[in-house]
Coordinates of C-alpha atoms and ligand atoms in Angstrom, one line a residue:
Chain V
M818 CA 18.5 26.8 40.8
I819 CA 18.6 26.6 44.9
P820 CA 19.2 23.1 46.3
T821 CA 17.0 21.6 48.6
A822 CA 17.5 22.3 51.8
G823 CA 19.3 20.1 53.7
T824 CA 21.7 18.8 50.3
S825 CA 25.5 18.9 51.9
V826 CA 28.8 18.8 50.5
E827 CA 31.6 17.4 52.7
V828 CA 35.3 18.2 52.0
R829 CA 38.4 17.2 53.9
L830 CA 41.9 18.7 53.3
P831 CA 45.1 17.7 55.4
S832 CA 46.6 20.4 57.8
R833 CA 49.0 22.3 55.3
L834 CA 48.8 26.1 54.7
G835 CA 47.6 26.3 50.9
F836 CA 44.8 24.0 51.1
E837 CA 42.7 26.3 52.1
K838 CA 42.6 27.3 48.4
V839 CA 40.7 23.6 47.5
A840 CA 38.3 24.7 50.1
M841 CA 37.6 28.0 48.1
G842 CA 37.5 25.9 45.0
T843 CA 34.8 24.2 46.4
A844 CA 32.9 26.3 48.2
A845 CA 32.6 29.2 45.0
S846 CA 31.4 26.3 42.9
V847 CA 28.9 25.3 45.4
A848 CA 27.5 29.0 45.4
Q849 CA 27.9 29.6 41.9
L850 CA 25.4 26.1 41.4
M851 CA 23.3 27.7 44.4
G852 CA 23.2 31.1 42.3
F853 CA 25.2 33.7 43.9
P854 CA 26.1 36.5 42.4
P855 CA 30.2 36.7 41.5
D856 CA 30.9 39.7 44.5
R857 CA 28.8 37.5 47.5
I858 CA 31.1 34.6 46.2
E859 CA 34.5 36.5 46.6
D860 CA 33.2 37.6 50.2
L861 CA 32.7 33.7 50.4
K862 CA 36.2 32.6 48.9
T863 CA 37.8 34.9 51.4
A864 CA 35.9 33.7 54.2
V865 CA 36.2 30.2 54.0
A866 CA 40.3 30.5 53.5
E867 CA 40.9 32.2 56.5
A868 CA 38.6 30.2 58.2
C869 CA 40.8 26.8 57.0
I870 CA 44.0 28.8 57.9
N871 CA 42.6 29.0 61.3
A872 CA 41.9 25.2 61.2
I873 CA 45.1 24.4 60.1
E874 CA 47.3 26.6 62.1
H875 CA 45.8 26.8 65.3
G876 CA 43.1 24.3 65.7
N877 CA 45.5 21.6 64.2
R878 CA 48.9 23.4 65.0
L879 CA 50.0 22.5 61.6
N880 CA 49.9 18.8 62.1
E881 CA 49.5 17.2 58.9
K882 CA 47.9 13.5 60.2
L883 CA 45.1 15.9 61.1
S884 CA 42.6 16.8 58.1
V885 CA 40.0 20.1 58.6
G886 CA 36.6 19.1 57.4
V887 CA 34.7 21.7 55.2
I888 CA 30.8 21.3 55.1
L889 CA 28.8 23.2 52.8
S890 CA 25.3 22.8 53.7
A891 CA 22.2 24.5 51.4
T892 CA 19.6 26.0 53.8
A893 CA 16.4 27.8 52.9
D894 CA 17.7 30.7 52.2
G895 CA 21.4 30.6 51.8
L896 CA 24.6 28.4 52.2
E897 CA 26.2 27.4 56.0
V898 CA 29.3 26.8 55.6
K899 CA 30.7 24.3 58.8
V900 CA 34.5 24.8 59.0
V901 CA 35.6 22.3 61.9
D902 CA 39.2 21.2 63.2
N903 CA 40.3 19.1 66.1
G904 CA 41.6 21.6 68.8
T905 CA 39.4 22.8 71.5
G906 CA 38.5 26.5 69.5
M907 CA 38.9 29.4 71.5
E908 CA 38.1 31.0 75.1
K909 CA 37.4 34.6 73.9
Q910 CA 37.3 36.0 70.7
P911 CA 40.1 38.5 69.6
P912 CA 39.5 42.4 69.7
K913 CA 38.7 44.0 67.0
P914 CA 42.2 44.7 64.7
D915 CA 42.9 48.7 64.9
I916 CA 44.8 49.5 61.8
D917 CA 46.8 53.1 63.6
R918 CA 47.5 50.8 66.7
K919 CA 48.9 48.2 64.4
I920 CA 50.9 51.2 61.7
H921 CA 52.5 53.0 65.2
G922 CA 53.5 49.5 66.5
E923 CA 51.3 49.3 69.5
E924 CA 49.3 45.8 68.5
D925 CA 50.7 42.8 66.3
P926 CA 50.2 43.4 62.1
R927 CA 48.5 39.9 62.4
G928 CA 45.1 39.1 64.2
M929 CA 42.7 40.0 61.4
G930 CA 41.5 36.6 59.8
M931 CA 38.5 36.5 62.4
F932 CA 37.3 40.2 61.9
L933 CA 37.6 39.3 58.2
I934 CA 35.1 36.6 58.4
Q935 CA 32.6 38.8 60.3
A936 CA 32.9 41.9 58.0
L937 CA 32.2 39.2 54.8
V938 CA 29.6 36.8 55.9
D939 CA 25.9 37.4 57.1
E940 CA 26.3 35.1 60.3
A941 CA 29.9 33.8 61.7
E942 CA 30.0 31.8 65.4
W943 CA 32.4 29.9 66.5
V944 CA 31.8 26.7 68.6
H945 CA 34.2 25.3 70.7
D946 CA 34.7 21.9 71.9
S947 CA 32.8 20.5 74.5
K948 CA 32.6 16.8 74.4
G949 CA 36.0 16.0 72.6
K950 CA 34.2 16.3 68.7
G951 CA 35.9 19.0 67.3
S952 CA 35.4 22.8 67.3
Y953 CA 34.2 24.5 64.4
V954 CA 33.3 28.0 63.0
R955 CA 30.0 28.1 61.1
L956 CA 29.3 30.8 58.6
V957 CA 26.2 31.7 56.7
I958 CA 25.5 33.9 53.6
R959 CA 22.1 34.5 52.2
L960 CA 20.6 34.7 48.9
D961 CA 18.2 37.5 49.2
K962 CA 20.4 40.0 50.8
D963 CA 22.5 42.8 49.1
S964 CA 25.8 42.2 50.6
E965 CA 25.9 46.2 51.1
F966 CA 22.5 46.7 52.6
D967 CA 23.8 43.5 55.0
K968 CA 26.9 45.3 56.1
E969 CA 25.4 48.0 57.1
S970 CA 22.5 46.7 59.1
K971 CA 25.3 44.8 61.2
Chain S
M114 CA 52.4 24.1 48.3
Q115 CA 51.7 27.9 48.1
A116 CA 52.1 29.8 44.7
E117 CA 55.4 31.9 45.1
T118 CA 55.5 36.0 45.3
K119 CA 58.0 37.2 42.5
T120 CA 58.6 40.6 43.4
T121 CA 60.3 42.9 40.7
V122 CA 61.4 46.8 41.8
D123 CA 60.6 49.3 38.8
Q124 CA 61.2 52.7 38.9
T125 CA 58.5 55.9 37.5
S126 CA 57.7 59.1 37.9
G127 CA 55.1 60.8 39.9
A128 CA 52.7 63.7 39.7
S129 CA 55.7 66.2 39.8
G130 CA 58.2 64.2 38.0
A131 CA 60.4 63.1 40.5
P132 CA 61.1 59.3 40.8
V133 CA 58.8 57.0 42.4
S134 CA 59.8 52.9 43.2
V135 CA 57.1 50.2 41.7
L136 CA 56.9 47.1 43.8
R137 CA 55.5 44.9 40.8
F138 CA 54.0 41.4 42.6
S139 CA 53.0 38.2 41.3
G140 CA 51.2 35.1 42.4
D141 CA 50.5 34.7 46.5
I142 CA 50.9 37.3 49.4
S143 CA 50.3 35.2 52.0
S144 CA 52.4 34.0 55.3
T145 CA 55.2 32.3 52.4
S146 CA 55.8 35.6 50.8
K147 CA 57.4 37.4 54.0
D148 CA 61.1 37.3 52.1
S149 CA 60.0 38.7 48.6
L150 CA 58.0 41.5 50.1
L151 CA 59.9 42.8 52.9
G152 CA 63.4 42.0 50.7
A153 CA 62.1 44.0 48.0
W154 CA 60.9 46.9 50.5
Q155 CA 64.3 47.2 52.2
S156 CA 65.9 47.0 48.6
V157 CA 64.3 50.6 47.3
H158 CA 65.8 53.7 47.7
D159 CA 63.9 57.5 49.9
G160 CA 60.8 58.8 48.1
P161 CA 57.2 58.0 47.6
V162 CA 56.1 54.0 46.4
L163 CA 53.9 51.8 43.9
L164 CA 52.4 48.4 44.4
D165 CA 51.1 46.8 42.0
F166 CA 49.0 44.2 42.7
T167 CA 47.8 43.6 38.9
K168 CA 48.9 40.0 38.6
V169 CA 48.5 38.8 42.3
D170 CA 45.9 35.6 42.3
Y171 CA 45.0 35.2 46.3
I172 CA 45.8 37.2 49.0
N173 CA 45.2 36.2 53.1
S174 CA 45.1 38.2 56.0
S175 CA 48.6 36.9 56.6
G176 CA 49.6 38.5 53.9
I177 CA 47.9 41.5 54.6
A178 CA 49.8 41.7 57.8
L179 CA 52.8 42.1 55.8
I180 CA 51.9 44.4 53.7
I181 CA 50.7 46.6 57.5
Q182 CA 54.4 45.8 57.8
M183 CA 55.8 47.9 54.5
L184 CA 53.3 50.9 56.0
M185 CA 54.7 50.8 59.0
E186 CA 58.2 51.2 57.8
A187 CA 56.6 53.8 55.3
D188 CA 55.2 55.7 58.0
K189 CA 57.8 55.5 60.4
T190 CA 60.3 57.2 57.2
G191 CA 57.4 59.6 56.3
R192 CA 57.0 58.0 52.5
K193 CA 53.9 57.6 50.8
V194 CA 52.6 54.8 49.2
A195 CA 49.8 54.2 46.9
A196 CA 48.6 51.1 45.2
F197 CA 46.9 49.5 42.2
G198 CA 45.6 46.7 40.4
L199 CA 43.3 45.2 43.1
T200 CA 40.0 43.3 42.4
P201 CA 37.2 44.9 43.6
H202 CA 36.7 42.2 46.3
F203 CA 40.6 43.0 47.5
Q204 CA 39.7 46.9 47.3
K205 CA 37.1 46.1 49.5
V206 CA 39.0 44.5 51.8
F207 CA 41.7 46.8 52.4
T208 CA 39.3 49.3 52.9
M209 CA 37.4 47.1 55.8
V210 CA 40.9 46.7 57.5
G211 CA 41.8 50.3 56.9
I212 CA 44.9 49.9 54.6
A213 CA 43.4 52.8 52.3
K214 CA 43.8 55.2 55.7
Y215 CA 47.4 55.0 54.5
A216 CA 47.7 53.3 51.1
G217 CA 45.8 55.1 48.3
L218 CA 44.0 52.5 46.3
Y219 CA 43.6 53.2 42.7
K220 CA 42.8 51.2 39.9
D221 CA 45.3 52.0 37.7
E222 CA 49.3 52.9 37.3
P223 CA 49.0 56.6 35.6
T224 CA 46.2 57.5 38.1
A225 CA 48.5 56.1 41.4
A226 CA 51.5 57.7 40.2
A227 CA 50.2 61.1 40.0
S228 CA 48.7 61.0 43.4
L229 CA 52.5 60.6 44.4
Chain Y
M531 CA 54.9 23.0 44.9
I532 CA 54.3 19.2 44.2
P533 CA 52.3 17.9 47.5
T534 CA 54.2 15.0 49.5
A535 CA 53.0 11.9 48.1
G536 CA 50.4 10.6 49.7
T537 CA 48.7 13.9 50.7
S538 CA 44.9 14.0 50.1
V539 CA 41.5 15.3 49.6
E540 CA 38.8 14.0 49.9
V541 CA 34.7 15.5 48.4
R542 CA 31.5 14.0 49.0
L543 CA 28.7 15.0 46.9
P544 CA 24.7 14.2 47.1
S545 CA 23.3 12.4 44.1
R546 CA 21.9 14.7 42.0
L547 CA 23.2 15.8 38.5
G548 CA 24.4 19.5 38.8
F549 CA 27.1 18.8 41.6
E550 CA 29.8 17.2 39.0
K551 CA 30.5 20.7 39.1
V552 CA 31.4 20.9 43.1
A553 CA 33.9 17.9 42.0
M554 CA 35.3 20.2 39.1
G555 CA 35.8 23.4 41.3
T556 CA 37.5 21.1 43.6
A557 CA 39.8 19.1 41.1
A558 CA 40.4 22.4 39.7
S559 CA 41.9 23.9 42.8
V560 CA 44.1 20.9 43.8
A561 CA 45.5 20.8 40.5
Q562 CA 46.6 24.0 40.0
L563 CA 48.4 24.0 43.6
M564 CA 50.0 20.8 42.3
G565 CA 51.3 23.4 39.0
F566 CA 49.3 21.9 36.5
P567 CA 49.0 23.7 33.3
P568 CA 45.9 25.3 32.3
D569 CA 45.2 23.0 29.2
R570 CA 45.6 19.8 31.0
I571 CA 42.9 21.4 34.4
E572 CA 40.3 21.9 31.6
D573 CA 41.3 18.0 30.8
L574 CA 41.2 17.0 34.5
K575 CA 37.6 19.2 35.0
T576 CA 35.9 17.7 31.9
A577 CA 37.4 13.8 33.0
V578 CA 35.8 14.4 36.7
A579 CA 32.7 15.6 35.5
E580 CA 31.7 12.9 33.6
A581 CA 32.8 10.2 36.3
C582 CA 30.7 12.1 38.6
I583 CA 27.9 11.7 36.3
N584 CA 28.2 8.6 35.4
A585 CA 28.0 7.7 39.4
I586 CA 25.5 9.7 40.2
E587 CA 23.6 8.1 37.0
H588 CA 24.1 4.8 36.4
G589 CA 26.0 4.1 39.9
N590 CA 23.4 5.7 42.2
R591 CA 20.8 5.5 39.9
L592 CA 19.9 9.3 41.3
N593 CA 18.7 8.4 44.7
E594 CA 19.7 11.3 46.3
K595 CA 20.4 9.5 50.0
L596 CA 23.9 8.0 48.3
S597 CA 26.4 10.2 48.0
V598 CA 29.8 10.0 45.5
G599 CA 32.9 10.3 47.0
V600 CA 35.7 11.9 44.9
I601 CA 38.9 11.4 46.9
L602 CA 42.2 13.1 45.2
S603 CA 45.4 12.2 46.0
A604 CA 49.0 13.5 45.4
T605 CA 51.5 11.0 43.4
A606 CA 55.0 11.0 43.3
D607 CA 54.1 12.0 39.8
G608 CA 50.9 13.6 39.3
L609 CA 47.4 13.3 39.9
E610 CA 45.3 10.4 41.3
V611 CA 41.0 10.6 41.6
K612 CA 39.3 7.7 42.3
V613 CA 35.1 8.6 42.1
V614 CA 33.6 6.2 44.2
D615 CA 29.6 5.1 44.3
N616 CA 27.3 2.9 45.9
G617 CA 26.6 1.2 42.6
T618 CA 27.8 -2.5 41.2
G619 CA 29.9 -1.2 38.4
M620 CA 30.0 -2.9 35.1
E621 CA 30.0 -5.9 33.6
K622 CA 32.7 -4.9 30.0
Q623 CA 33.8 -1.9 28.8
P624 CA 31.1 0.1 26.0
P625 CA 32.4 0.2 22.5
K626 CA 34.0 2.9 20.8
P627 CA 31.5 5.6 19.9
D628 CA 31.0 6.0 16.4
I629 CA 30.0 9.6 15.0
D630 CA 29.1 8.6 11.6
R631 CA 27.2 5.6 13.2
K632 CA 25.3 8.2 15.5
I633 CA 24.7 10.7 12.7
H634 CA 22.8 7.9 10.9
G635 CA 21.2 6.6 13.5
E636 CA 22.8 3.0 13.9
E637 CA 24.0 3.9 17.5
D638 CA 22.9 6.2 20.4
P639 CA 23.8 9.4 19.8
R640 CA 24.7 9.6 24.1
G641 CA 27.5 7.1 25.4
M642 CA 30.4 9.5 25.0
G643 CA 31.4 9.9 28.7
M644 CA 33.8 7.1 29.3
F645 CA 35.6 7.5 26.2
L646 CA 35.9 11.1 26.6
I647 CA 37.8 10.2 30.1
Q648 CA 40.1 7.9 28.5
A649 CA 41.0 10.3 26.1
L650 CA 41.3 12.8 28.4
V651 CA 43.4 11.4 31.2
D652 CA 46.8 9.3 31.4
E653 CA 45.2 6.4 32.9
A654 CA 41.8 5.1 33.6
E655 CA 40.3 2.1 35.5
W656 CA 36.9 1.3 36.5
V657 CA 37.0 -1.5 39.4
H658 CA 33.4 -3.0 40.0
D659 CA 32.3 -3.4 43.8
S660 CA 33.5 -7.3 44.7
K661 CA 32.2 -6.7 48.6
G662 CA 29.9 -3.8 48.7
K663 CA 32.6 -1.9 49.3
G664 CA 31.3 0.7 46.0
S665 CA 32.4 0.3 42.7
Y666 CA 35.0 3.4 41.2
V667 CA 36.4 4.5 38.4
R668 CA 40.2 5.6 39.0
L669 CA 42.3 8.0 36.8
V670 CA 46.2 9.8 36.8
I671 CA 47.1 12.7 35.1
R672 CA 50.9 13.4 35.0
L673 CA 52.7 16.4 35.8
D674 CA 55.6 16.3 33.7
K675 CA 53.9 14.4 30.4
D676 CA 52.7 16.9 27.9
S677 CA 49.1 16.0 26.9
E678 CA 49.2 16.0 23.5
F679 CA 52.9 13.6 23.3
D680 CA 51.2 11.5 26.0
K681 CA 48.2 10.9 23.5
E682 CA 49.9 9.9 20.9
S683 CA 51.8 7.1 23.1
K684 CA 48.6 5.3 23.9
Chain I
M591 CA 20.7 22.9 40.0
Q592 CA 21.7 22.8 36.7
A593 CA 22.0 26.8 35.4
E594 CA 19.3 27.4 32.8
T595 CA 20.2 27.0 28.8
K596 CA 19.0 30.3 27.0
T597 CA 19.2 30.0 23.5
T598 CA 18.4 33.2 21.2
V599 CA 17.6 33.0 17.4
D600 CA 19.6 35.4 15.2
Q601 CA 19.8 36.2 11.2
T602 CA 22.9 36.8 9.4
S603 CA 24.3 36.1 6.0
G604 CA 26.5 33.6 5.1
A605 CA 29.8 33.8 2.1
S606 CA 27.0 34.3 -1.0
G607 CA 25.1 36.8 1.0
A608 CA 22.6 33.9 1.7
P609 CA 20.6 34.3 4.7
V610 CA 22.1 32.1 7.7
S611 CA 20.6 31.2 10.3
V612 CA 22.6 31.6 13.9
L613 CA 21.7 29.9 17.4
R614 CA 23.0 31.6 20.3
F615 CA 23.3 29.6 23.7
S616 CA 24.3 30.9 26.9
G617 CA 24.8 28.7 30.4
D618 CA 25.1 25.1 30.4
I619 CA 24.7 22.4 27.8
S620 CA 23.4 19.6 29.5
S621 CA 20.9 17.0 29.8
T622 CA 18.4 19.8 31.1
S623 CA 19.1 21.2 27.9
K624 CA 17.3 19.1 25.9
D625 CA 13.8 21.5 25.4
S626 CA 16.0 24.7 24.8
L627 CA 18.6 23.5 21.9
L628 CA 16.4 21.0 20.1
G629 CA 13.1 24.2 20.1
A630 CA 15.6 26.3 18.8
W631 CA 16.5 24.1 16.3
Q632 CA 12.5 23.1 15.0
S633 CA 11.9 26.8 15.3
V634 CA 14.3 27.7 12.1
H635 CA 13.6 28.0 8.6
D636 CA 15.7 26.2 6.1
G637 CA 19.4 26.7 5.0
P638 CA 22.4 27.1 6.8
V639 CA 23.5 27.2 10.6
L640 CA 25.5 29.2 12.6
L641 CA 26.1 27.9 16.5
D642 CA 26.9 30.4 18.6
F643 CA 29.0 28.9 21.5
T644 CA 30.9 32.2 23.1
K645 CA 28.5 32.6 26.2
V646 CA 28.5 28.6 27.1
D647 CA 30.1 27.8 30.3
Y648 CA 30.3 24.4 30.5
I649 CA 28.8 21.4 28.3
N650 CA 29.0 17.6 28.6
S651 CA 28.6 14.4 27.4
S652 CA 25.1 14.5 27.9
G653 CA 25.2 18.1 26.1
I654 CA 27.3 17.1 23.2
A655 CA 24.6 14.0 22.6
L656 CA 22.1 17.2 21.8
I657 CA 24.3 19.0 19.9
I658 CA 24.7 15.5 17.8
Q659 CA 21.1 15.0 17.6
M660 CA 21.1 18.8 15.8
L661 CA 23.8 17.6 13.4
M662 CA 21.0 14.6 12.7
E663 CA 18.7 16.4 11.7
A664 CA 21.0 18.9 9.6
D665 CA 22.4 15.9 7.6
K666 CA 18.8 14.6 7.1
T667 CA 17.8 17.4 5.6
G668 CA 21.3 18.3 3.7
R669 CA 21.5 22.2 6.0
K670 CA 25.1 22.7 6.5
V671 CA 26.5 23.9 10.0
A672 CA 29.3 25.5 11.5
A673 CA 30.2 26.7 14.7
F674 CA 32.0 29.3 16.9
G675 CA 32.8 31.0 20.2
L676 CA 34.4 27.2 21.8
T677 CA 37.6 27.4 24.0
P678 CA 40.5 25.4 22.7
H679 CA 39.6 22.9 25.5
F680 CA 35.9 21.9 23.4
Q681 CA 37.1 22.4 20.4
K682 CA 39.4 19.7 21.3
V683 CA 36.2 17.9 22.6
F684 CA 34.4 18.4 19.5
T685 CA 37.5 16.7 17.4
M686 CA 37.8 13.6 19.3
V687 CA 34.2 13.0 19.4
G688 CA 33.9 13.3 15.6
I689 CA 31.8 16.6 16.3
A690 CA 34.3 18.8 13.9
K691 CA 33.4 15.9 10.8
Y692 CA 30.1 17.5 10.6
A693 CA 30.1 21.1 11.5
G694 CA 33.3 23.6 11.0
L695 CA 34.7 24.9 14.4
Y696 CA 35.6 28.4 14.2
K697 CA 37.2 31.2 15.5
D698 CA 34.7 34.0 15.7
E699 CA 31.5 34.0 13.8
P700 CA 32.7 36.4 10.5
T701 CA 34.8 33.4 9.8
A702 CA 32.3 30.9 10.4
A703 CA 29.4 32.7 8.3
A704 CA 32.4 32.7 5.6
S705 CA 32.1 28.9 5.5
L706 CA 28.7 28.5 5.0
Ligands
ADP1495 N1 40.4 27.3 64.8 C1 40.8 28.0 66.2 N2 41.2 27.1 67.2 C2 41.3 27.6 68.5 N3 42.2 28.9 68.1 C3 41.7 29.8 67.1 C4 40.9 29.6 65.8 N4 40.8 30.2 65.5 C5 41.5 32.0 65.6 N5 41.9 31.0 66.7 C6 42.5 32.3 67.7 O1 41.9 33.2 67.6 C7 43.1 34.3 67.1 C8 42.6 35.5 65.9 O2 42.9 34.7 65.1 P1 43.1 35.5 63.6 O3 41.9 36.9 63.5 O4 42.8 34.5 62.8 O5 44.1 36.0 63.3 P2 45.3 35.3 63.0 O6 45.2 34.3 62.9 O7 46.4 36.1 62.0 O8 46.1 35.1 64.3 C9 44.2 33.3 67.1 O9 45.9 34.1 67.0 C10 44.1 32.1 67.6 O10 44.7 32.2 69.0
ADP1496 N1 29.3 4.3 37.8 C1 28.9 3.2 36.7 N2 28.3 2.2 37.1 C2 27.4 2.2 36.6 N3 27.7 1.8 35.6 C3 28.5 2.3 34.9 C4 28.7 3.6 35.5 N4 29.7 4.4 34.6 C5 29.6 3.7 33.3 N5 28.5 2.4 33.2 C6 27.9 1.8 32.4 O1 28.5 2.5 30.8 C7 27.9 3.2 29.9 C8 28.7 3.7 29.2 O2 28.7 5.1 29.9 P1 29.1 6.8 28.9 O3 30.2 5.7 28.3 O4 29.5 6.8 30.1 O5 27.5 6.9 28.4 P2 26.4 7.8 29.0 O6 26.7 7.4 30.6 O7 25.8 8.4 27.9 O8 25.6 6.0 28.5 C9 26.4 3.3 30.7 O9 25.1 3.5 30.2 C10 26.3 2.4 31.9 O10 25.5 1.6 32.1

């Protein structure tokens, strides 16, 4: 049931909010084909959506002439997703969101996308543009792992 | 491009029989939902509030930020909030981001209403 | 709710049977974003699946080094889908399948893909390769049309 | 790469109380389903046959061709066939390709069994 490692699917989306849902649909279909359980597919969908929203908003700054690339590749033990934009990426990762500070107005209520991505997938890595080839976030979900087990071991 | 959020406001009663406002959302909860969500919040009177997610298809981090804004208002004015109708996935997400600390998450309306 | 005409999403799939389901997932998400009703989304999914199966089997002859392209574009009144392969297309369209002849063994039980595509969408056109750029089938489903009405007017 | 087809064979009774074989499919019905579908068909004895599509997620034209092959066998030996559990979309597709002419399409098992 697992596609040969190396098999990949690519999607190209316009930089418009809402189109992250197309990436969710594609990612869900690939994960289903690979035999991922429904709860892991939900995790993947949310992580891919947040990565696309960031690529659309922060990477491509809502410039509809630019597109967001989503590359889904089967690996030996799971699925790797790269979400590529035309921006320069980030200097450093934002701090972990703190709900108490948010509720008390000491922190922006936003700023949860990257936290959610990291919490929902097995690996998340942000790679920033070095030679004008675009920045990307690389996500991995593994097939054999139980999501709860995996979260605890982090 | 994004599905609109519809919010309707209902009235029910809590454990003690006291009135409880119910905000029923449908569609997407995302950056375009601001007016619908915060507008509905402003329209309800004092007392505890139930959030009904039964008919919500999609929630992203911008939508979660709007829910946190509602909880900020609730916290300021000392109002209790409970939510129901979330899928197991979004119950997990709401717990991960800490919303569960400020709003009880329940499986259905009677259980959620009884908590208020 | 309708994306500006011209907005398009592209998917690239490996030429392996089963991956038509990824195209179905992507097409369904785009159609949902555009506000198509559920029954039209089902029609589109089946038509896109059959077009991809033909591109994989007949166009690219299951050569996994070749990929199938699916381009989904919002038009003024609907959604256009092009499914592109590296083959040379067909000379002429196959005859309409005849169930009685099939049941009595006078006709191959297969050969229903193109018939289904034509029956399920509002427009279907097969364009064969002229200058080595790949052959494609172009499908259109329209937003304002009722599917039953439309089928009768054909 | 494609979801496997599982076919189980059951026994029920038709309108007159006579035995009816039931082939219950699950997963995909596509080009990879040949052995599962035709193997199950060969394993059932004489008499009418019910096809249960309730747990089928995906049917493509290669799968439809396999169903037509079963109907060819049924036609040769004069056996009645009825189907149930198809979504409205696949009821439409089965009607478009003419399968409905050789197998009654019903919404559920009792109605389908009563037709045999
Ligand atoms: N693809 C990207 N390109 C550039 N900057 C990014 C990208 N993704 C995230 N960032 C930066 O990281 C910050 C945190 O992102 P995130 O946690 O998703 O929250 P939010 O998008 O709500 O601000 C963003 O505000 C932005 O400055
Ligand atoms: N993309 C394509 N490239 C080349 N030939 C094609 C393509 N699509 C269809 N055909 C030709 O048309 C025929 C009929 O296709 P179809 O109706 O889908 O039935 P089937 O695939 O079961 O044969 C195929 O057998 C093939 O010869």
